[in-house]
Amino acid sequence: MAEKPPLPTDDAEESHWLDEGQVETQFGPGQVAGGGAEGQDRPAWDSKLQYVLAQVGFSVGLGNVWRFPYLCHQNGGGAFMVLYVILLVVIGVPLFFMELAAGQCIRQGSIGVWKHISPKLAGIGYSSCLVCFYVALYYNVIIAWSLFYMGNSFQYPLPWEQCPIDTATNNTVKECEGSSPTSYFWFRKALDITNSIDESAGFNPIMTGCLLAAWAIVALGMIKGIKSSARVMYFSSIFPYVVLIIFLVRGLMLDGAMEGIAYMFYPKVETWAEVQVWRQAATQVFFALGLGYGSVIAYSSYNPVNNNCHRDALMVSGINFMTSVLASLVVFVVLGFRAKNITLRCVADNLGLLGAEASHWSEQPWWPQFNVSDPSSVSIGEYQEWFSHYASLAGPNITDCDLDKEMNKGVEGTGLAFIAFTEAMALFPASPFWSTLFFLMLLNLGLSTMFGTMQGILTPLMDNFSLLGRHRTVLTVSSCALGFLIGLLFTQRSGNYFVAMFDDYSATLPLIIVVVFETYSVSWVYGADRFLDDIEVMLKWRPPVVYKYLWKYVCLLAMVGLLVASILRMFFKWPTYTAWNENTASEDSLQYPGWALAMITVLIIIPTLPVPIGYVYSALRSRGASRLRPQDAAVAGCVAAIAGQDVHREMYTKCSSMEHLDAALEEEEEEEEEEKQRGVAACSRVGFLSGRSEEHYQLLPQRAELELEEEQEEDTVV
């Protein structure tokens, strides 16, 4: 593959962070900075803080709160955390740095970046846009759920604290009695869910209204581009940290907090021998940093060219990891409190049953030595030790009270946020306050990630289609309206099953494929050395050479291995989903029906199609260009030779740090433009003459001189 020439060094003064209202002018006259409407300049961040908050807000999302703690707990506790850090340093940071540098240097969205690096791989950017759109569709549904719960938090007592009474029988609702108040409120009141994905049963009107409100918030937050969304970031990115710290301080005062922390961080090094643990750790690193979405590229494209993106990559990755640790501490402090309360109630109930039989069994050798009439004096460990030895003799009514079992319930995804955490907060004093605070935090986490996801869609489109760039507001509102209309799929009574489907299958494989091609195009097609040369021009210093080998071998092989492992897992494990059974008041694992499997296949294939389509289209265009007529080829070659310096300069200005062209440079460009025009005129004659035989142009010396003078006069006029 033909390689592009390396970019020259930039001797201009370093640019500074732009104040509000300033514009960048490093692009030549007539060029469109960032692909917007002609004559308009590319917007920029008002300050470095805005940019950092935007990147942190996008990368730190709901997954840090309800996915990382679960994986850490299930896969070895502290051992998983060490493994995660290793993969973050070896794979996550290099790929994150690569996307930051590409966007900042080329100053385009994902489509323009990968088209610039390799026209044959321009489809990578379109694939990123499609995946972003998929994610935005179901991610905003989670924001709608948070809005619903936050609205219901302004009640005392909270509506999920107790089971409702059936007015027909004057008894507790059977479905709630068979599960729990929080599970009943989630599945019946919030979702009004069906028993399977095959049953639609119409729309949930309340959730439809919440989804409309969620899309309206996103549209208002992005209607002015990064200027409006950046201002929202000041609150949506910082507020979750305030809430997490408040919850941590409050949680450490609760009974059971230390048990929860010990349960989470207890290291199990033997889990490193399991391939599944490595796959899950790599996947979490991949999704935590938002690789492949194009949002990282879009945000960095609004930076000054000499911004230290290497430092940004290290800083944002570190903040992301520390946020995951902080969220894990909060989650397991609260879950430890919840689990201990449930276990102590279980012990008290069983001791009550034993006390009722004391007159009959108190003389038996298996009778417990502790005081069954005073449950508060009995520890969980004492009860579990007794139960492990004499459970079979005590009778079927005496049950186990396992703290570990309670810690495992509902600690992943929506089960953590909308069931386990709500149950724990119902036990807090002033529970409505804590509930409102928690769901306001979820709302802000979701919005900050949603802004980044939408930016990964809108920025590439505006950069590459000038008509869309001139109508930013219409594009933003239209995209949100389309998202709401398609999102009605998730507001059916069976909508939660489609959310799970999109979360499991619409993003994972396509995003991994996108990042594989991104890494390949930078490290092998464009060239890792040349990419480092461009970064050196941009930053005025050269990044460590270790990045070259990480991009070319470690990261690429790791992403290919993750792709293969994910595909094999899909083939060997039949796709299933978790459904709520209204009759048994419990969750069942069901297989997807045939039409749902077809839908999953389409969700995976469509975002990956732009990559091969773009490659074939580029190859066909190249083949068509090679079949030019001789005279056309001569003109094209001559013009290309004359315009070579201009093309070279255009590439250079993409990584230039100059903000204002001085008068000398303008004069130089005018002179070069005149020379180019004269050259083009000469090329046209070359093309005209190239179709004739050479003997027709053997002119007499005198006549040749006269015609040469006339041609020079004509060129001067041109």
CSV table of C-alpha atoms in Angstrom, one decimal, residues 268-564:
chain,number,residue,atom,x,y,z
A,268,LYS,CA,-8.5,-15.0,44.6
A,269,VAL,CA,-5.4,-15.3,42.4
A,270,GLU,CA,-6.4,-18.7,41.1
A,271,THR,CA,-9.0,-17.0,38.8
A,272,TRP,CA,-6.1,-15.8,36.6
A,273,ALA,CA,-5.9,-19.3,35.2
A,274,GLU,CA,-9.4,-18.9,33.7
A,275,VAL,CA,-9.7,-17.6,30.1
A,276,GLN,CA,-13.2,-16.2,30.9
A,277,VAL,CA,-11.7,-13.8,33.5
A,278,TRP,CA,-9.2,-12.4,31.1
A,279,ARG,CA,-11.9,-11.9,28.5
A,280,GLN,CA,-14.2,-10.1,30.9
A,281,ALA,CA,-11.3,-7.9,32.1
A,282,ALA,CA,-10.3,-6.9,28.6
A,283,THR,CA,-13.9,-6.2,27.6
A,284,GLN,CA,-14.4,-4.0,30.6
A,285,VAL,CA,-11.3,-2.0,29.8
A,286,PHE,CA,-12.5,-1.7,26.2
A,287,PHE,CA,-16.0,-0.4,27.1
A,288,ALA,CA,-14.9,1.7,30.1
A,289,LEU,CA,-12.7,4.0,27.9
A,290,GLY,CA,-15.3,4.2,25.2
A,291,LEU,CA,-13.0,2.9,22.4
A,292,GLY,CA,-14.4,2.6,18.9
A,293,TYR,CA,-17.4,4.8,19.4
A,294,GLY,CA,-15.8,7.8,17.7
A,295,SER,CA,-16.8,10.0,20.6
A,296,VAL,CA,-13.2,10.2,21.9
A,297,ILE,CA,-12.1,11.3,18.4
A,298,ALA,CA,-14.9,13.8,18.1
A,299,TYR,CA,-14.1,15.5,21.4
A,300,SER,CA,-10.3,15.6,20.8
A,301,SER,CA,-10.9,17.1,17.3
A,302,TYR,CA,-12.0,20.4,19.0
A,303,ASN,CA,-8.7,20.8,20.8
A,304,PRO,CA,-5.8,23.1,19.9
A,305,VAL,CA,-3.3,21.0,17.9
A,306,ASN,CA,-0.5,21.2,20.3
A,307,ASN,CA,-2.6,20.1,23.3
A,308,ASN,CA,-0.7,17.3,25.2
A,309,CYS,CA,-3.1,14.4,24.4
A,310,HIS,CA,-0.6,11.9,25.8
A,311,ARG,CA,-1.0,13.4,29.3
A,312,ASP,CA,-4.8,13.5,28.7
A,313,ALA,CA,-4.9,9.8,27.9
A,314,LEU,CA,-3.0,8.9,31.1
A,315,MET,CA,-5.1,11.3,33.2
A,316,VAL,CA,-8.6,10.3,31.9
A,317,SER,CA,-7.7,6.5,32.1
A,318,GLY,CA,-6.5,7.0,35.7
A,319,ILE,CA,-9.7,8.9,36.7
A,320,ASN,CA,-11.8,6.3,35.0
A,321,PHE,CA,-10.1,3.5,37.1
A,322,MET,CA,-10.3,5.4,40.3
A,323,THR,CA,-14.0,6.1,39.7
A,324,SER,CA,-14.6,2.4,39.3
A,325,VAL,CA,-12.9,1.7,42.6
A,326,LEU,CA,-14.8,4.4,44.3
A,327,ALA,CA,-18.1,3.2,42.9
A,328,SER,CA,-17.2,-0.4,43.9
A,329,LEU,CA,-16.6,0.7,47.5
A,330,VAL,CA,-19.9,2.5,47.6
A,331,VAL,CA,-21.8,-0.4,46.1
A,332,PHE,CA,-20.4,-3.1,48.4
A,333,VAL,CA,-20.7,-0.9,51.5
A,334,VAL,CA,-24.4,-0.5,50.8
A,335,LEU,CA,-24.8,-4.1,49.7
A,336,GLY,CA,-23.0,-5.3,52.8
A,337,PHE,CA,-25.4,-3.3,54.9
A,338,ARG,CA,-28.4,-4.7,53.0
A,339,ALA,CA,-27.2,-8.3,53.1
A,340,LYS,CA,-26.4,-8.3,56.8
A,341,ASN,CA,-29.9,-6.9,57.6
A,342,ILE,CA,-31.5,-9.6,55.5
A,343,THR,CA,-29.3,-12.3,57.0
A,344,LEU,CA,-30.0,-11.1,60.6
A,345,ARG,CA,-33.8,-11.2,59.9
A,346,CYS,CA,-33.4,-14.7,58.6
A,347,VAL,CA,-31.5,-15.8,61.7
A,348,ALA,CA,-34.2,-14.2,63.9
A,349,ASP,CA,-37.0,-16.0,62.0
A,350,ASN,CA,-35.3,-19.3,62.4
A,351,LEU,CA,-34.5,-18.8,66.0
A,352,GLY,CA,-38.1,-18.0,66.5
A,353,LEU,CA,-39.1,-21.3,65.0
A,354,LEU,CA,-36.6,-23.1,67.2
A,355,GLY,CA,-37.9,-21.3,70.3
A,356,ALA,CA,-41.4,-22.5,69.5
A,357,GLU,CA,-40.1,-26.1,69.6
A,358,ALA,CA,-37.9,-25.6,72.6
A,359,SER,CA,-40.1,-27.7,74.9
A,360,HIS,CA,-39.9,-30.7,72.6
A,361,TRP,CA,-36.3,-30.6,71.3
A,362,SER,CA,-34.2,-28.7,73.9
A,363,GLU,CA,-32.8,-31.9,75.4
A,364,GLN,CA,-31.6,-33.2,72.0
A,365,PRO,CA,-27.8,-33.3,71.4
A,366,TRP,CA,-28.1,-31.2,68.2
A,367,TRP,CA,-30.0,-28.4,70.1
A,368,PRO,CA,-28.0,-25.1,69.7
A,369,GLN,CA,-25.9,-23.9,72.7
A,370,PHE,CA,-26.7,-20.3,72.1
A,371,ASN,CA,-29.8,-18.5,73.4
A,372,VAL,CA,-32.5,-19.0,70.8
A,373,SER,CA,-34.9,-16.6,72.7
A,374,ASP,CA,-32.5,-13.7,72.1
A,375,PRO,CA,-31.7,-13.4,68.4
A,376,SER,CA,-29.6,-10.2,69.0
A,377,SER,CA,-27.1,-12.2,71.0
A,378,VAL,CA,-26.5,-14.7,68.2
A,379,SER,CA,-24.0,-13.9,65.5
A,380,ILE,CA,-24.4,-15.0,61.9
A,381,GLY,CA,-21.2,-17.1,62.1
A,382,GLU,CA,-22.5,-19.0,65.1
A,383,TYR,CA,-25.8,-19.8,63.4
A,384,GLN,CA,-24.2,-20.9,60.2
A,385,GLU,CA,-21.7,-23.2,62.0
A,386,TRP,CA,-24.6,-24.8,63.9
A,387,PHE,CA,-26.7,-25.1,60.7
A,388,SER,CA,-23.9,-26.7,58.7
A,389,HIS,CA,-23.8,-29.6,61.3
A,390,TYR,CA,-27.4,-30.1,62.3
A,391,ALA,CA,-29.6,-28.8,59.4
A,392,SER,CA,-30.9,-32.2,58.6
A,393,LEU,CA,-32.0,-32.9,62.2
A,394,ALA,CA,-33.6,-29.5,62.7
A,395,GLY,CA,-36.3,-30.1,60.1
A,396,PRO,CA,-37.2,-28.6,56.7
A,397,ASN,CA,-38.6,-25.3,58.2
A,398,ILE,CA,-35.2,-24.2,59.4
A,399,THR,CA,-33.3,-22.6,56.6
A,400,ASP,CA,-29.8,-21.5,55.9
A,401,CYS,CA,-28.9,-17.8,56.4
A,402,ASP,CA,-26.0,-17.2,54.1
A,403,LEU,CA,-24.4,-13.7,54.0
A,404,ASP,CA,-22.5,-14.6,50.8
A,405,LYS,CA,-25.7,-15.7,49.1
A,406,GLU,CA,-27.4,-12.4,49.8
A,407,MET,CA,-24.3,-10.5,48.6
A,408,ASN,CA,-24.6,-12.3,45.2
A,409,LYS,CA,-28.2,-11.3,44.6
A,410,GLY,CA,-28.9,-8.5,42.2
A,411,VAL,CA,-25.4,-7.0,42.0
A,412,GLU,CA,-25.3,-6.5,38.2
A,413,GLY,CA,-26.8,-4.1,35.9
A,414,THR,CA,-30.4,-2.9,36.4
A,415,GLY,CA,-30.8,-5.5,39.2
A,416,LEU,CA,-28.2,-3.5,41.2
A,417,ALA,CA,-29.6,0.0,40.6
A,418,PHE,CA,-33.3,-0.6,40.6
A,419,ILE,CA,-33.7,-3.6,43.0
A,420,ALA,CA,-30.8,-4.1,45.4
A,421,PHE,CA,-29.8,-0.5,45.9
A,422,THR,CA,-33.4,0.7,46.3
A,423,GLU,CA,-34.0,-2.0,48.9
A,424,ALA,CA,-30.9,-0.8,50.8
A,425,MET,CA,-31.9,2.8,50.7
A,426,ALA,CA,-35.4,2.0,52.0
A,427,LEU,CA,-33.6,1.0,55.2
A,428,PHE,CA,-31.8,4.4,55.5
A,429,PRO,CA,-33.2,7.1,57.8
A,430,ALA,CA,-34.7,9.8,55.5
A,431,SER,CA,-34.9,7.3,52.7
A,432,PRO,CA,-36.6,9.7,50.1
A,433,PHE,CA,-33.6,12.0,50.3
A,434,TRP,CA,-31.1,9.2,49.7
A,435,SER,CA,-33.2,7.8,46.9
A,436,THR,CA,-33.5,11.1,45.1
A,437,LEU,CA,-29.8,11.7,45.4
A,438,PHE,CA,-28.9,8.3,44.0
A,439,PHE,CA,-31.2,8.4,41.0
A,440,LEU,CA,-30.1,12.0,40.3
A,441,MET,CA,-26.6,10.7,40.2
A,442,LEU,CA,-27.6,7.9,37.7
A,443,LEU,CA,-29.3,10.5,35.6
A,444,ASN,CA,-26.2,12.7,35.4
A,445,LEU,CA,-23.9,9.7,34.7
A,446,GLY,CA,-26.2,8.6,31.9
A,447,LEU,CA,-26.5,12.1,30.4
A,448,SER,CA,-22.7,12.8,30.3
A,449,THR,CA,-22.2,9.5,28.5
A,450,MET,CA,-25.2,10.2,26.2
A,451,PHE,CA,-23.8,13.6,25.2
A,452,GLY,CA,-20.5,11.9,24.2
A,453,THR,CA,-22.3,9.1,22.3
A,454,MET,CA,-24.4,11.7,20.3
A,455,GLN,CA,-21.3,13.7,19.6
A,456,GLY,CA,-19.8,10.5,18.0
A,457,ILE,CA,-22.7,10.6,15.6
A,458,LEU,CA,-23.2,14.3,14.9
A,459,THR,CA,-19.6,15.4,14.5
A,460,PRO,CA,-18.5,13.0,11.7
A,461,LEU,CA,-21.7,13.8,9.8
A,462,MET,CA,-21.3,17.5,10.0
A,463,ASP,CA,-17.6,17.2,9.1
A,464,ASN,CA,-18.2,15.2,6.0
A,465,PHE,CA,-21.5,16.6,4.7
A,466,SER,CA,-21.4,20.4,4.4
A,467,LEU,CA,-25.2,20.6,4.1
A,468,LEU,CA,-25.6,19.0,7.6
A,469,GLY,CA,-22.8,21.1,8.9
A,470,ARG,CA,-24.7,24.3,8.0
A,471,HIS,CA,-27.9,23.0,9.8
A,472,ARG,CA,-26.5,21.8,13.1
A,473,THR,CA,-29.7,22.5,15.0
A,474,VAL,CA,-31.9,20.7,12.6
A,475,LEU,CA,-29.6,17.7,12.5
A,476,THR,CA,-29.5,17.5,16.3
A,477,VAL,CA,-33.3,17.8,16.8
A,478,SER,CA,-33.9,15.4,13.9
A,479,SER,CA,-31.5,12.8,15.3
A,480,CYS,CA,-33.1,13.0,18.7
A,481,ALA,CA,-36.6,12.7,17.2
A,482,LEU,CA,-35.6,9.7,15.2
A,483,GLY,CA,-34.1,8.2,18.3
A,484,PHE,CA,-37.3,8.6,20.2
A,485,LEU,CA,-39.4,7.1,17.5
A,486,ILE,CA,-37.2,4.0,17.2
A,487,GLY,CA,-36.9,3.9,21.0
A,488,LEU,CA,-40.6,3.2,21.3
A,489,LEU,CA,-39.6,-0.4,20.8
A,490,PHE,CA,-38.2,-0.3,24.3
A,491,THR,CA,-41.3,1.3,25.9
A,492,GLN,CA,-43.5,-1.8,25.1
A,493,ARG,CA,-44.3,-4.0,28.1
A,494,SER,CA,-41.7,-6.3,26.6
A,495,GLY,CA,-39.2,-3.5,26.1
A,496,ASN,CA,-36.8,-4.5,28.8
A,497,TYR,CA,-36.0,-7.7,26.9
A,498,PHE,CA,-35.0,-5.6,23.8
A,499,VAL,CA,-32.8,-3.4,26.0
A,500,ALA,CA,-31.0,-6.5,27.2
A,501,MET,CA,-30.7,-7.7,23.6
A,502,PHE,CA,-29.2,-4.4,22.3
A,503,ASP,CA,-26.9,-4.2,25.3
A,504,ASP,CA,-25.6,-7.8,24.8
A,505,TYR,CA,-25.3,-7.9,21.0
A,506,SER,CA,-25.6,-4.6,19.2
A,507,ALA,CA,-22.4,-3.1,20.4
A,508,THR,CA,-19.9,-5.7,21.6
A,509,LEU,CA,-18.9,-7.5,18.4
A,510,PRO,CA,-19.2,-4.5,16.1
A,511,LEU,CA,-17.1,-2.3,18.4
A,512,ILE,CA,-14.4,-4.8,18.7
A,513,ILE,CA,-14.3,-5.2,14.9
A,514,VAL,CA,-14.1,-1.4,14.6
A,515,VAL,CA,-11.1,-1.2,17.0
A,516,VAL,CA,-9.3,-4.0,15.3
A,517,PHE,CA,-9.5,-2.2,12.0
A,518,GLU,CA,-8.6,1.1,13.7
A,519,THR,CA,-5.4,-0.4,15.2
A,520,TYR,CA,-4.5,-2.2,11.9
A,521,SER,CA,-5.0,1.0,9.8
A,522,VAL,CA,-2.8,3.1,12.1
A,523,SER,CA,0.0,0.6,12.8
A,524,TRP,CA,0.3,-1.2,9.5
A,525,VAL,CA,-1.5,0.7,6.7
A,526,TYR,CA,-0.5,4.3,7.7
A,527,GLY,CA,2.6,3.1,9.6
A,528,ALA,CA,3.2,3.3,13.3
A,529,ASP,CA,6.5,5.2,12.8
A,530,ARG,CA,4.8,7.8,10.6
A,531,PHE,CA,2.0,8.2,13.1
A,532,LEU,CA,4.6,8.9,15.8
A,533,ASP,CA,6.3,11.4,13.5
A,534,ASP,CA,3.0,13.2,13.1
A,535,ILE,CA,2.5,13.2,16.9
A,536,GLU,CA,6.0,14.6,17.3
A,537,VAL,CA,5.3,17.4,14.9
A,538,MET,CA,2.1,18.1,16.8
A,539,LEU,CA,3.4,17.9,20.4
A,540,LYS,CA,7.0,19.1,19.8
A,541,TRP,CA,8.2,15.9,21.5
A,542,ARG,CA,8.2,12.2,20.5
A,543,PRO,CA,6.2,9.7,22.5
A,544,PRO,CA,8.1,6.6,23.7
A,545,VAL,CA,8.8,4.0,21.0
A,546,VAL,CA,7.1,1.4,23.1
A,547,TYR,CA,3.8,2.6,21.7
A,548,LYS,CA,4.9,1.5,18.2
A,549,TYR,CA,5.2,-2.2,19.4
A,550,LEU,CA,2.1,-2.0,21.5
A,551,TRP,CA,0.0,-0.8,18.6
A,552,LYS,CA,1.5,-3.2,16.0
A,553,TYR,CA,1.5,-6.4,18.1
A,554,VAL,CA,0.2,-6.3,21.6
A,555,CYS,CA,-3.0,-4.3,21.1
A,556,LEU,CA,-3.8,-5.7,17.7
A,557,LEU,CA,-3.3,-9.4,18.8
A,558,ALA,CA,-5.2,-8.7,22.0
A,559,MET,CA,-8.2,-7.2,20.2
A,560,VAL,CA,-8.2,-10.1,17.6
A,561,GLY,CA,-8.1,-12.6,20.5
A,562,LEU,CA,-11.0,-10.8,22.2
A,563,LEU,CA,-13.0,-10.9,19.0
A,564,VAL,CA,-12.4,-14.6,18.5
